[in-house]
Tab-separated table of C-alpha atoms and ligand atoms in Angstrom:
chain	number	residue	atom	x	y	z
R	4	MET	CA	85.572	-168.928	-17.104
R	5	THR	CA	87.700	-165.862	-16.439
R	6	GLN	CA	89.576	-166.913	-13.381
R	7	SER	CA	92.474	-169.248	-12.760
R	8	SER	CA	91.117	-172.731	-12.083
R	9	ILE	CA	92.342	-175.797	-10.270
R	10	GLU	CA	92.220	-179.399	-11.565
R	11	GLN	CA	92.742	-182.386	-9.309
R	12	THR	CA	94.155	-185.767	-10.313
R	13	ALA	CA	95.133	-188.604	-8.003
R	14	GLN	CA	98.769	-187.434	-7.908
R	15	GLU	CA	98.637	-183.691	-8.113
R	16	GLN	CA	96.651	-180.502	-8.422
R	17	THR	CA	97.099	-178.370	-11.498
R	18	LEU	CA	96.582	-174.626	-11.695
R	19	ASN	CA	95.313	-173.384	-15.057
R	20	SER	CA	96.175	-169.841	-16.043
R	21	ILE	CA	93.341	-168.205	-17.983
R	22	ASP	CA	93.425	-165.376	-20.546
R	23	PRO	CA	90.846	-162.992	-19.043
R	24	SER	CA	89.970	-161.478	-22.422
R	25	ASN	CA	88.577	-164.748	-23.866
R	26	GLY	CA	88.642	-167.440	-21.161
R	27	GLU	CA	91.243	-169.585	-22.982
R	28	ILE	CA	93.686	-171.666	-20.946
R	29	VAL	CA	97.136	-170.139	-21.478
R	30	GLY	CA	98.968	-172.959	-19.713
R	31	SER	CA	99.207	-174.679	-16.383
R	32	VAL	CA	101.545	-175.365	-13.489
R	33	THR	CA	101.581	-177.945	-10.735
R	34	ILE	CA	100.429	-176.636	-7.393
R	35	THR	CA	103.122	-177.014	-4.754
R	36	ASN	CA	101.854	-179.565	-2.253
R	37	GLU	CA	102.919	-179.895	1.360
R	38	SER	CA	105.870	-182.239	0.797
R	39	ALA	CA	107.142	-180.280	-2.210
R	40	LEU	CA	106.975	-177.068	-0.182
R	41	LYS	CA	108.910	-178.684	2.651
R	42	ALA	CA	111.643	-179.724	0.198
R	43	ILE	CA	111.781	-176.217	-1.318
R	44	VAL	CA	112.151	-174.615	2.110
R	45	GLU	CA	114.931	-177.049	3.086
R	46	ARG	CA	116.761	-176.475	-0.201
R	47	ALA	CA	116.490	-172.705	0.278
R	48	ALA	CA	118.014	-172.870	3.755
R	49	LYS	CA	120.895	-175.013	2.521
R	50	ALA	CA	121.591	-172.862	-0.538
R	51	GLN	CA	121.536	-169.707	1.565
R	52	LEU	CA	124.472	-170.873	3.670
R	53	SER	CA	126.949	-170.644	0.805
R	54	TRP	CA	125.165	-167.767	-1.003
R	55	GLY	CA	125.296	-165.616	2.125
R	56	GLN	CA	129.027	-166.322	2.464
R	57	ARG	CA	129.850	-165.009	-0.997
R	58	PRO	CA	131.282	-161.494	-1.141
R	59	LEU	CA	128.603	-158.826	-1.613
R	60	HIS	CA	130.018	-157.551	-4.919
R	61	GLU	CA	130.014	-161.107	-6.293
R	62	ARG	CA	126.334	-161.608	-5.402
R	63	SER	CA	125.444	-158.254	-6.909
R	64	SER	CA	127.272	-158.919	-10.170
R	65	LEU	CA	125.871	-162.451	-10.531
R	66	ILE	CA	122.348	-161.075	-10.119
R	67	GLN	CA	123.078	-158.378	-12.707
R	68	GLN	CA	124.259	-161.083	-15.107
R	69	ALA	CA	121.154	-163.137	-14.403
R	70	TYR	CA	118.916	-160.164	-15.282
R	71	ALA	CA	120.920	-159.361	-18.407
R	72	ALA	CA	120.060	-162.861	-19.626
R	73	LEU	CA	116.373	-161.859	-19.698
R	74	GLU	CA	117.028	-159.791	-22.808
R	75	ASP	CA	116.334	-162.619	-25.253
R	76	ALA	CA	113.102	-163.462	-23.458
R	77	GLU	CA	111.692	-159.923	-23.266
R	78	GLU	CA	109.034	-160.585	-25.895
R	79	SER	CA	107.955	-163.900	-24.374
R	80	LEU	CA	107.685	-162.301	-20.946
R	81	SER	CA	105.669	-159.421	-22.349
R	82	LEU	CA	103.295	-161.741	-24.221
R	83	LEU	CA	102.728	-163.868	-21.145
R	84	ILE	CA	101.863	-160.785	-19.073
R	85	SER	CA	99.218	-159.818	-21.646
R	86	ARG	CA	97.856	-163.333	-21.952
R	87	GLU	CA	97.669	-164.059	-18.242
R	88	MET	CA	96.306	-160.786	-16.909
R	89	GLY	CA	95.031	-158.904	-19.950
R	90	LYS	CA	97.335	-155.857	-20.011
R	91	ASP	CA	97.746	-154.327	-23.482
R	92	THR	CA	100.937	-155.218	-25.310
R	93	ARG	CA	102.501	-151.750	-24.988
R	94	ARG	CA	102.154	-151.742	-21.201
R	95	ALA	CA	103.232	-155.379	-20.932
R	96	GLY	CA	106.307	-154.527	-23.036
R	97	TYR	CA	107.233	-151.700	-20.647
R	98	GLU	CA	106.924	-154.039	-17.704
R	99	ALA	CA	109.065	-156.746	-19.314
R	100	SER	CA	111.817	-154.338	-20.284
R	101	GLY	CA	111.559	-152.589	-16.902
R	102	THR	CA	112.137	-155.947	-15.245
R	103	LEU	CA	115.367	-156.507	-17.114
R	104	HIS	CA	116.732	-152.971	-16.670
R	105	GLY	CA	115.219	-152.414	-13.214
R	106	GLY	CA	116.606	-155.731	-11.968
R	107	ARG	CA	120.128	-154.849	-13.035
R	108	TYR	CA	119.894	-151.330	-11.639
R	109	LEU	CA	118.489	-152.530	-8.322
R	110	ALA	CA	121.124	-155.265	-8.021
R	111	ALA	CA	123.836	-152.597	-8.328
R	112	GLU	CA	122.142	-149.917	-6.191
R	113	SER	CA	120.982	-152.123	-3.342
R	114	ALA	CA	124.508	-153.501	-2.868
R	115	LYS	CA	125.464	-150.065	-1.490
R	116	ALA	CA	123.086	-150.659	1.432
R	117	PHE	CA	124.746	-153.825	2.692
R	118	ALA	CA	128.401	-152.845	2.941
R	119	SER	CA	129.642	-152.850	6.551
R	120	GLN	CA	130.141	-149.467	8.192
R	121	ARG	CA	132.717	-148.439	10.761
R	122	LEU	CA	131.480	-146.508	13.754
R	123	ALA	CA	133.429	-144.228	16.059
R	124	GLY	CA	135.659	-146.258	18.365
R	125	ASN	CA	136.114	-149.900	17.506
R	126	SER	CA	132.608	-150.744	16.436
R	127	GLU	CA	131.182	-151.811	13.123
R	128	ILE	CA	127.658	-152.210	11.728
R	129	GLN	CA	127.118	-155.242	9.533
R	130	TYR	CA	124.104	-155.987	7.361
R	131	ARG	CA	123.804	-159.748	7.471
R	132	PRO	CA	121.365	-161.973	5.629
R	133	LEU	CA	118.192	-162.928	7.464
R	134	GLY	CA	118.001	-166.408	5.903
R	135	THR	CA	115.130	-167.353	3.587
R	136	VAL	CA	112.760	-164.677	2.314
R	137	ALA	CA	109.281	-165.570	1.004
R	138	VAL	CA	108.296	-163.089	-1.705
R	139	ILE	CA	104.519	-163.190	-2.205
R	140	SER	CA	103.288	-161.154	-5.137
R	141	PRO	CA	100.080	-159.958	-6.846
R	142	TRP	CA	98.935	-160.226	-10.476
R	143	ASN	CA	98.559	-156.559	-11.478
R	144	TYR	CA	102.272	-156.007	-12.239
R	145	PRO	CA	103.303	-159.656	-12.053
R	146	LEU	CA	106.996	-159.137	-12.835
R	147	ALA	CA	107.643	-155.662	-11.451
R	148	MET	CA	106.109	-156.341	-8.029
R	149	ALA	CA	108.023	-159.601	-7.591
R	150	ASN	CA	111.254	-158.069	-8.818
R	151	ASN	CA	111.254	-155.129	-6.401
R	152	LEU	CA	111.452	-157.596	-3.525
R	153	ILE	CA	113.434	-160.485	-5.021
R	154	VAL	CA	116.449	-158.367	-5.957
R	155	PRO	CA	117.276	-156.668	-2.625
R	156	ALA	CA	116.508	-159.926	-0.792
R	157	LEU	CA	119.044	-161.815	-2.929
R	158	VAL	CA	121.681	-159.088	-2.888
R	159	ALA	CA	121.499	-159.063	0.922
R	160	GLY	CA	122.536	-162.725	0.834
R	161	ASN	CA	119.172	-164.340	1.486
R	162	SER	CA	117.661	-167.167	-0.507
R	163	VAL	CA	114.235	-166.436	-1.971
R	164	ILE	CA	111.080	-168.468	-2.487
R	165	LEU	CA	108.667	-166.667	-4.804
R	166	LYS	CA	104.946	-167.417	-4.494
R	167	PRO	CA	103.452	-165.565	-7.459
R	168	SER	CA	99.761	-164.814	-7.817
R	169	GLU	CA	97.640	-167.764	-8.912
R	170	GLU	CA	96.461	-165.522	-11.801
R	171	THR	CA	99.952	-165.138	-13.292
R	172	PRO	CA	101.996	-168.284	-12.587
R	173	LEU	CA	103.461	-168.750	-16.076
R	174	VAL	CA	105.244	-165.428	-16.435
R	175	ALA	CA	106.706	-165.878	-12.950
R	176	ASP	CA	107.872	-169.370	-13.898
R	177	LEU	CA	109.624	-168.050	-16.991
R	178	LEU	CA	111.307	-165.262	-15.014
R	179	VAL	CA	112.605	-167.653	-12.367
R	180	SER	CA	113.780	-170.277	-14.848
R	181	ILE	CA	115.832	-167.736	-16.833
R	182	LEU	CA	117.369	-166.173	-13.720
R	183	ASN	CA	118.261	-169.668	-12.555
R	184	GLU	CA	120.421	-170.258	-15.615
R	185	THR	CA	122.889	-167.938	-13.859
R	186	LEU	CA	122.103	-168.095	-10.136
R	187	PRO	CA	123.399	-170.949	-7.962
R	188	SER	CA	120.926	-173.768	-7.474
R	189	GLY	CA	118.378	-173.328	-4.664
R	190	VAL	CA	118.983	-169.613	-4.157
R	191	LEU	CA	115.795	-168.626	-6.025
R	192	GLN	CA	112.854	-171.041	-6.150
R	193	ILE	CA	109.157	-170.832	-6.893
R	194	ALA	CA	106.091	-172.265	-5.158
R	195	HIS	CA	102.736	-172.254	-6.945
R	196	GLY	CA	99.163	-172.065	-5.751
R	197	GLY	CA	96.645	-169.757	-4.143
R	198	GLY	CA	96.312	-168.270	-0.686
R	199	GLU	CA	96.623	-171.636	1.072
R	200	VAL	CA	100.079	-172.226	-0.438
R	201	GLY	CA	101.036	-168.657	0.484
R	202	GLU	CA	99.864	-169.254	4.031
R	203	ALA	CA	101.756	-172.555	4.319
R	204	LEU	CA	104.885	-170.811	3.058
R	205	VAL	CA	104.539	-167.985	5.594
R	206	LYS	CA	104.145	-170.537	8.396
R	207	SER	CA	107.077	-172.664	7.190
R	208	ASP	CA	110.663	-172.427	8.346
R	209	ILE	CA	111.465	-169.133	6.634
R	210	ASN	CA	112.740	-165.898	8.161
R	211	MET	CA	111.042	-163.035	6.354
R	212	VAL	CA	107.931	-162.338	4.280
R	213	ALA	CA	108.107	-159.611	1.652
R	214	PHE	CA	104.559	-159.157	0.445
R	215	THR	CA	102.733	-157.032	-2.101
R	216	GLY	CA	98.967	-157.395	-2.252
R	217	SER	CA	95.718	-156.529	-0.556
R	218	LEU	CA	95.251	-155.186	2.957
R	219	GLN	CA	93.246	-158.215	4.112
R	220	THR	CA	95.930	-160.664	2.959
R	221	GLY	CA	98.543	-158.439	4.609
R	222	ARG	CA	96.655	-158.732	7.917
R	223	ASN	CA	96.428	-162.520	7.519
R	224	ILE	CA	100.152	-162.761	6.797
R	225	MET	CA	101.043	-160.630	9.819
R	226	ALA	CA	98.967	-162.954	12.002
R	227	SER	CA	100.635	-166.079	10.535
R	228	ALA	CA	104.097	-164.543	10.904
R	229	ALA	CA	103.559	-163.349	14.483
R	230	PRO	CA	104.441	-166.505	16.457
R	231	GLN	CA	108.057	-166.515	15.219
R	232	LEU	CA	108.208	-162.736	14.763
R	233	LYS	CA	109.201	-163.217	11.127
R	234	ARG	CA	110.433	-160.018	9.548
R	235	LEU	CA	107.908	-158.302	7.281
R	236	VAL	CA	107.726	-155.891	4.397
R	237	MET	CA	104.113	-155.238	3.389
R	238	GLU	CA	103.158	-153.177	0.346
R	239	LEU	CA	99.359	-153.102	0.537
R	240	GLY	CA	96.322	-151.557	-1.105
R	241	GLY	CA	95.357	-147.923	-1.485
R	242	ASN	CA	92.429	-145.576	-2.005
R	243	ASP	CA	94.368	-142.643	-3.399
R	244	PRO	CA	92.704	-139.217	-3.357
R	245	MET	CA	93.316	-136.328	-5.746
R	246	ILE	CA	92.498	-132.730	-4.831
R	247	VAL	CA	92.013	-130.186	-7.611
R	248	LEU	CA	92.316	-126.609	-6.320
R	249	ASP	CA	90.589	-123.611	-7.924
R	250	ASP	CA	93.784	-122.326	-9.600
R	251	ALA	CA	94.762	-125.696	-11.113
R	252	ASP	CA	95.421	-126.148	-14.819
R	253	VAL	CA	92.040	-127.772	-15.453
R	254	PHE	CA	93.013	-129.664	-18.590
R	255	ALA	CA	96.230	-131.035	-17.072
R	256	ALA	CA	94.331	-132.087	-13.938
R	257	ALA	CA	91.598	-133.776	-15.991
R	258	GLN	CA	94.175	-135.578	-18.094
R	259	PHE	CA	95.918	-136.847	-14.992
R	260	ALA	CA	92.663	-137.880	-13.284
R	261	VAL	CA	91.654	-139.995	-16.283
R	262	ALA	CA	95.078	-141.484	-17.020
R	263	SER	CA	95.692	-142.367	-13.384
R	264	SER	CA	92.192	-143.784	-12.797
R	265	PHE	CA	92.296	-145.899	-15.971
R	266	GLU	CA	95.918	-147.077	-15.861
R	267	ASN	CA	96.133	-150.875	-16.130
R	268	ALA	CA	92.294	-150.904	-16.307
R	269	GLY	CA	92.352	-149.165	-12.919
R	270	GLN	CA	94.194	-152.119	-11.409
R	271	MET	CA	97.117	-150.149	-10.024
R	272	CYS	CA	97.789	-149.702	-6.306
R	273	THR	CA	98.427	-145.957	-6.732
R	274	SER	CA	95.675	-145.293	-9.259
R	275	THR	CA	93.511	-142.277	-8.480
R	276	GLU	CA	90.441	-143.660	-6.723
R	277	ARG	CA	88.562	-140.457	-5.798
R	278	VAL	CA	88.786	-136.848	-6.960
R	279	TYR	CA	87.756	-133.762	-4.989
R	280	VAL	CA	87.474	-130.695	-7.199
R	281	ASP	CA	86.834	-127.084	-6.177
R	282	GLU	CA	83.237	-126.202	-7.084
R	283	LYS	CA	84.452	-123.025	-8.854
R	284	ILE	CA	86.065	-125.074	-11.632
R	285	ALA	CA	84.089	-128.316	-11.275
R	286	GLU	CA	81.827	-127.927	-14.308
R	287	GLN	CA	84.767	-127.343	-16.626
R	288	PHE	CA	86.821	-130.111	-14.999
R	289	GLU	CA	84.070	-132.756	-15.218
R	290	GLN	CA	83.437	-131.899	-18.874
R	291	ALA	CA	87.150	-132.247	-19.665
R	292	VAL	CA	87.293	-135.587	-17.813
R	293	VAL	CA	84.352	-136.943	-19.843
R	294	ASN	CA	85.901	-135.752	-23.126
R	295	ILE	CA	89.217	-137.417	-22.360
R	296	ALA	CA	87.617	-140.593	-20.984
R	297	SER	CA	85.564	-141.005	-24.155
R	298	GLN	CA	88.772	-141.364	-26.163
R	299	TYR	CA	89.807	-144.534	-24.307
R	300	LYS	CA	89.175	-147.880	-25.957
R	301	THR	CA	88.344	-151.059	-24.090
R	302	GLY	CA	89.065	-154.541	-25.434
R	303	SER	CA	91.436	-157.443	-25.743
R	304	TRP	CA	95.203	-156.966	-25.576
R	305	ARG	CA	95.305	-158.406	-29.117
R	306	ASP	CA	93.862	-155.134	-30.465
R	307	SER	CA	96.677	-152.577	-30.767
R	308	GLN	CA	94.234	-149.643	-30.331
R	309	VAL	CA	93.114	-150.813	-26.902
R	310	ASN	CA	94.261	-149.020	-23.756
R	311	ILE	CA	91.863	-150.543	-21.212
R	312	GLY	CA	92.078	-154.323	-21.064
R	313	PRO	CA	89.748	-156.734	-19.280
R	314	LEU	CA	89.526	-156.946	-15.508
R	315	VAL	CA	91.727	-159.794	-14.351
R	316	ASN	CA	88.901	-162.096	-13.269
R	317	ALA	CA	85.181	-162.342	-12.600
R	318	LYS	CA	85.612	-161.569	-8.897
R	319	GLN	CA	87.388	-158.267	-9.552
R	320	HIS	CA	84.845	-157.415	-12.258
R	321	ALA	CA	81.917	-158.070	-9.901
R	322	LYS	CA	83.555	-155.894	-7.240
R	323	VAL	CA	83.935	-152.914	-9.575
R	324	VAL	CA	80.362	-153.293	-10.880
R	325	SER	CA	79.057	-153.461	-7.305
R	326	HIS	CA	80.914	-150.243	-6.421
R	327	ILE	CA	79.448	-148.446	-9.456
R	328	GLN	CA	75.938	-149.652	-8.667
R	329	ASP	CA	76.210	-148.872	-4.967
R	330	ALA	CA	77.270	-145.308	-5.855
R	331	LEU	CA	74.394	-144.847	-8.321
R	332	GLU	CA	71.845	-146.268	-5.860
R	333	LYS	CA	73.063	-143.807	-3.224
R	334	GLY	CA	72.650	-140.780	-5.483
R	335	ALA	CA	75.822	-140.460	-7.572
R	336	THR	CA	75.540	-139.397	-11.220
R	337	LEU	CA	76.851	-141.496	-14.106
R	338	LEU	CA	78.499	-138.925	-16.405
R	339	PHE	CA	79.991	-141.521	-18.741
R	340	GLY	CA	80.014	-145.330	-19.025
R	341	GLU	CA	77.587	-148.142	-18.311
R	342	ASN	CA	75.782	-148.867	-15.067
R	343	LYS	CA	76.004	-152.657	-15.534
R	344	PRO	CA	79.136	-153.525	-17.546
R	345	LEU	CA	79.355	-157.095	-18.843
R	346	LEU	CA	82.258	-159.482	-18.273
R	347	PRO	CA	85.180	-159.227	-18.764
R	348	PHE	CA	85.422	-155.494	-19.520
R	349	ILE	CA	84.437	-152.277	-17.782
R	350	GLN	CA	83.934	-149.368	-20.151
R	351	PRO	CA	85.680	-146.109	-19.158
R	352	THR	CA	83.429	-144.749	-16.405
R	353	VAL	CA	83.036	-141.271	-14.924
R	354	ILE	CA	80.866	-140.747	-11.841
R	355	SER	CA	80.164	-137.494	-10.008
R	356	ASN	CA	78.457	-136.588	-6.719
R	357	ILE	CA	80.161	-139.351	-4.765
R	358	ASN	CA	79.961	-139.224	-0.963
R	359	PRO	CA	81.648	-140.998	1.970
R	360	THR	CA	78.809	-143.499	2.454
R	361	MET	CA	79.603	-145.054	-0.931
R	362	LYS	CA	81.959	-147.994	-1.412
R	363	ILE	CA	83.482	-146.150	-4.367
R	364	GLU	CA	84.710	-143.496	-1.941
R	365	ASN	CA	85.636	-145.542	1.114
R	366	GLU	CA	87.036	-148.783	-0.391
R	367	GLU	CA	89.662	-149.615	-3.003
R	368	THR	CA	87.676	-150.069	-6.260
R	369	PHE	CA	90.536	-151.169	-8.584
R	370	GLY	CA	88.694	-150.498	-11.845
R	371	PRO	CA	88.667	-147.908	-14.677
R	372	VAL	CA	86.448	-145.381	-12.916
R	373	VAL	CA	86.964	-141.652	-12.310
R	374	ALA	CA	84.930	-140.902	-9.155
R	375	ILE	CA	84.430	-137.193	-8.452
R	376	ASP	CA	82.871	-134.867	-5.897
R	377	ARG	CA	82.932	-131.077	-5.613
R	378	PHE	CA	84.071	-129.182	-2.546
R	379	GLY	CA	83.306	-125.685	-1.259
R	380	SER	CA	86.133	-125.494	1.267
R	381	VAL	CA	89.688	-126.814	0.944
R	382	GLU	CA	89.490	-127.887	4.586
R	383	ASP	CA	86.650	-130.294	3.717
R	384	ALA	CA	88.610	-131.674	0.759
R	385	ILE	CA	91.650	-132.381	2.954
R	386	ASN	CA	89.473	-134.052	5.601
R	387	ARG	CA	87.816	-136.287	3.031
R	388	ALA	CA	91.140	-137.138	1.392
R	389	ASN	CA	92.514	-138.188	4.791
R	390	ASP	CA	89.370	-139.999	5.926
R	391	SER	CA	90.654	-143.458	4.965
R	392	ILE	CA	92.379	-146.403	6.573
R	393	TYR	CA	94.694	-146.348	3.544
R	394	GLY	CA	97.546	-143.927	2.899
R	395	LEU	CA	99.499	-145.090	-0.120
R	396	GLY	CA	99.535	-142.134	-2.531
R	397	ALA	CA	97.812	-138.753	-2.797
R	398	VAL	CA	97.912	-136.034	-5.418
R	399	VAL	CA	97.112	-132.330	-5.460
R	400	PHE	CA	96.769	-130.112	-8.518
R	401	GLY	CA	96.934	-126.336	-8.126
R	402	GLU	CA	99.339	-123.426	-7.668
R	403	ARG	CA	99.038	-121.018	-4.720
R	404	ASP	CA	98.227	-123.468	-1.902
R	405	ALA	CA	99.208	-126.801	-3.441
R	406	LYS	CA	102.305	-127.295	-1.281
R	407	LYS	CA	100.421	-126.389	1.909
R	408	VAL	CA	97.692	-128.887	1.056
R	409	ALA	CA	100.274	-131.582	0.205
R	410	GLN	CA	101.872	-131.005	3.598
R	411	ARG	CA	98.635	-132.068	5.276
R	412	LEU	CA	97.878	-135.182	3.205
R	413	GLN	CA	98.333	-138.511	4.994
R	414	ALA	CA	100.140	-140.704	2.470
R	415	GLY	CA	103.530	-142.285	1.970
R	416	MET	CA	103.913	-140.790	-1.502
R	417	ILE	CA	102.508	-137.436	-2.607
R	418	GLY	CA	102.528	-135.773	-6.024
R	419	ILE	CA	102.042	-132.040	-6.679
R	420	ASN	CA	100.781	-131.449	-10.232
R	421	GLN	CA	102.046	-134.934	-11.079
R	422	GLY	CA	101.769	-138.537	-10.024
R	423	VAL	CA	103.513	-140.284	-7.125
R	424	GLY	CA	106.676	-142.371	-7.020
R	425	ALA	CA	110.058	-140.651	-7.288
R	426	GLY	CA	112.603	-141.736	-9.889
R	427	GLY	CA	115.814	-143.660	-9.247
R	428	ASP	CA	116.275	-145.705	-6.125
R	429	ALA	CA	113.478	-144.025	-4.129
R	430	PRO	CA	111.388	-145.618	-1.384
R	431	TRP	CA	108.040	-147.107	-2.419
R	432	VAL	CA	106.151	-146.577	0.782
R	433	GLY	CA	102.652	-146.527	2.185
R	434	ALA	CA	101.335	-144.762	5.295
R	435	LYS	CA	98.607	-146.040	7.656
R	436	GLN	CA	97.235	-149.442	6.581
R	437	SER	CA	98.761	-149.244	3.099
R	438	GLY	CA	102.112	-150.430	4.310
R	439	PHE	CA	104.338	-151.854	6.968
R	440	GLY	CA	107.979	-151.502	6.062
R	441	TYR	CA	108.836	-150.625	2.480
R	442	HIS	CA	111.354	-151.257	-0.265
R	443	GLY	CA	113.580	-148.983	-2.348
R	444	SER	CA	116.352	-146.635	-1.102
R	445	ILE	CA	119.139	-147.529	1.308
R	446	GLU	CA	116.702	-147.778	4.238
R	447	GLY	CA	114.274	-149.914	2.233
R	448	HIS	CA	116.978	-152.349	1.110
R	449	ARG	CA	118.216	-152.706	4.666
R	450	GLN	CA	114.893	-154.189	5.708
R	451	PHE	CA	116.104	-157.359	4.003
R	452	ALA	CA	119.093	-157.602	6.339
R	453	GLN	CA	119.792	-158.263	9.994
R	454	VAL	CA	121.522	-155.204	11.406
R	455	THR	CA	124.375	-156.410	13.626
R	456	VAL	CA	126.677	-154.252	15.732
R	457	ILE	CA	130.115	-155.637	16.561
R	458	ASN	CA	132.583	-154.137	19.015
R	459	HIS	CA	136.119	-155.244	18.234
C	30	LIG	P1	95.870	-160.581	-2.827
C	30	LIG	O1	96.148	-160.064	-1.472
C	30	LIG	O2	94.558	-161.222	-3.084
C	30	LIG	O3	96.969	-161.676	-3.256
C	30	LIG	C1	98.352	-161.370	-3.267
C	30	LIG	C2	99.152	-162.636	-3.064
C	30	LIG	O4	98.924	-163.140	-1.744
C	30	LIG	C3	98.790	-163.764	-4.009
C	30	LIG	O5	99.966	-164.406	-4.424
C	30	LIG	C4	97.927	-164.673	-3.146
C	30	LIG	O6	97.908	-166.027	-3.555
C	30	LIG	C5	98.630	-164.530	-1.803
C	30	LIG	N1	97.828	-164.872	-0.614
C	30	LIG	C6	96.484	-164.813	-0.462
C	30	LIG	N2	96.145	-165.170	0.796
C	30	LIG	C7	97.289	-165.454	1.456
C	30	LIG	C8	97.607	-165.844	2.791
C	30	LIG	N3	96.660	-166.020	3.707
C	30	LIG	N4	98.899	-166.022	3.136
C	30	LIG	C9	99.880	-165.815	2.232
C	30	LIG	N5	99.649	-165.455	0.940
C	30	LIG	C10	98.370	-165.263	0.565
C	30	LIG	O7	96.108	-159.355	-3.817
C	30	LIG	P2	95.924	-159.312	-5.404
C	30	LIG	O8	94.468	-159.317	-5.717
C	30	LIG	O9	96.805	-160.295	-6.036
C	30	LIG	O10	96.544	-157.863	-5.736
C	30	LIG	C11	95.820	-156.678	-5.689
C	30	LIG	C12	96.105	-155.909	-4.412
C	30	LIG	O11	97.497	-155.645	-4.308
C	30	LIG	C13	95.448	-154.547	-4.376
C	30	LIG	O12	94.930	-154.311	-3.096
C	30	LIG	C14	96.594	-153.586	-4.678
C	30	LIG	O13	96.396	-152.272	-4.206
C	30	LIG	C15	97.724	-154.281	-3.995
C	30	LIG	N6	99.021	-153.842	-4.539
C	30	LIG	C16	99.812	-153.042	-3.753
C	30	LIG	C17	101.020	-152.561	-4.252
C	30	LIG	C18	101.921	-151.680	-3.440
C	30	LIG	O14	103.048	-151.458	-3.843
C	30	LIG	N7	101.480	-151.154	-2.309
C	30	LIG	C19	101.418	-152.916	-5.557
C	30	LIG	C20	100.598	-153.744	-6.313
C	30	LIG	C21	99.390	-154.212	-5.785
């Protein structure tokens, strides 16, 4: 068993969280049933009334205090991340400490977005709370992804109901319980379960859904939210391309291609999913990629040498294997790795000669695979990079024409000779079907508020 499982008794349903590296039960939570969800939603609405009335600076500083209190629990949070989703301890440690520091930073920064502004004449813009925000999060960065949405939602004066992924309920529970030692009761609550609990929450009496997860779930949520026109922020999947131009630093490009494709066992929304390399340097580039990939070690998070953990569950594993096999059946070449990896790991994999008919090129694979094809004309590379319903990130390596190529890539975040995602309080934003709304930056924070214009 490498997937969260559900147990039913007469009174309640229990969700077991499973360590994907060995199938052990890490712990369990009670699934939020219909009546419990109703009570949570009512409590959230009530708590929001007084929370939203508190001065902005008071909300911001209380949230900062709440995050500071995570310090003593950093190790427990980190361990739970590793145990529930398989991430190695170094990466889990970064995420836990990033949650503490990022939460405090975001609580201070986002407050700047919600201060009222005077307009010319006797008008004023206010940024009022929307009410209750449902934050629905994925398992791949179980704390970071929840945090990015919880903090601005709370600072804006909303109450929040977090529905964490069914794969990582325990770490979310610990986060919420520690924050609640400081926050007023009912302002931040948690609801547990799978997609059906998420759906019930979206359809309940809430005002906004801030979601991070797959495109298909994003579409389902938009449909469920449509009747009441609930406000939405959707951070969805990606199929990020990388273009390597003929004057690129081949070693640096190869290093990036491998690191970005393998990060978090490839389970990162902005991981490099497909690489288009100029045929003039392709031989050298592919060789460098294989050399670097061969230095990666796959295994359990308990092994300190490991930098590629297990896939989170059997479903994700089967998907990645099917993409590898589909590519090989359609004529791709396996340069490194196994053509039928066994559960729960996927060995570092390098595939060349991919083409647009293959799932590995036209879908999000979400596994530790570098998938490469060569191009003869830059125009073709740009067309293939843009030939996707997704548009989260895109990367180009090269010198002379790199900026011109970047200018033509269809993505919300673009890196030139580096990865995507700017530092500080920058927007995290997808183009096309990778996003609808976004978080980060003044404009991103303001999506958690009702803009109101008052003429005095
Ligand atoms: P998922 O869409 O399967 O699940 C995400 C969350 O949605 C879970 O909590 C799940 O229980 C809930 N859910 C499922 N169906 C629902 C419904 N009908 N209504 C409401 N909630 C529902 O995604 P996942 O497998 O957990 O995460 C991986 C995906 O997330 C990948 O596609 C990845 O690219 C994407 N992701 C995007 C970003 C970003 O910033 N753009 C960041 C991280 C992950």
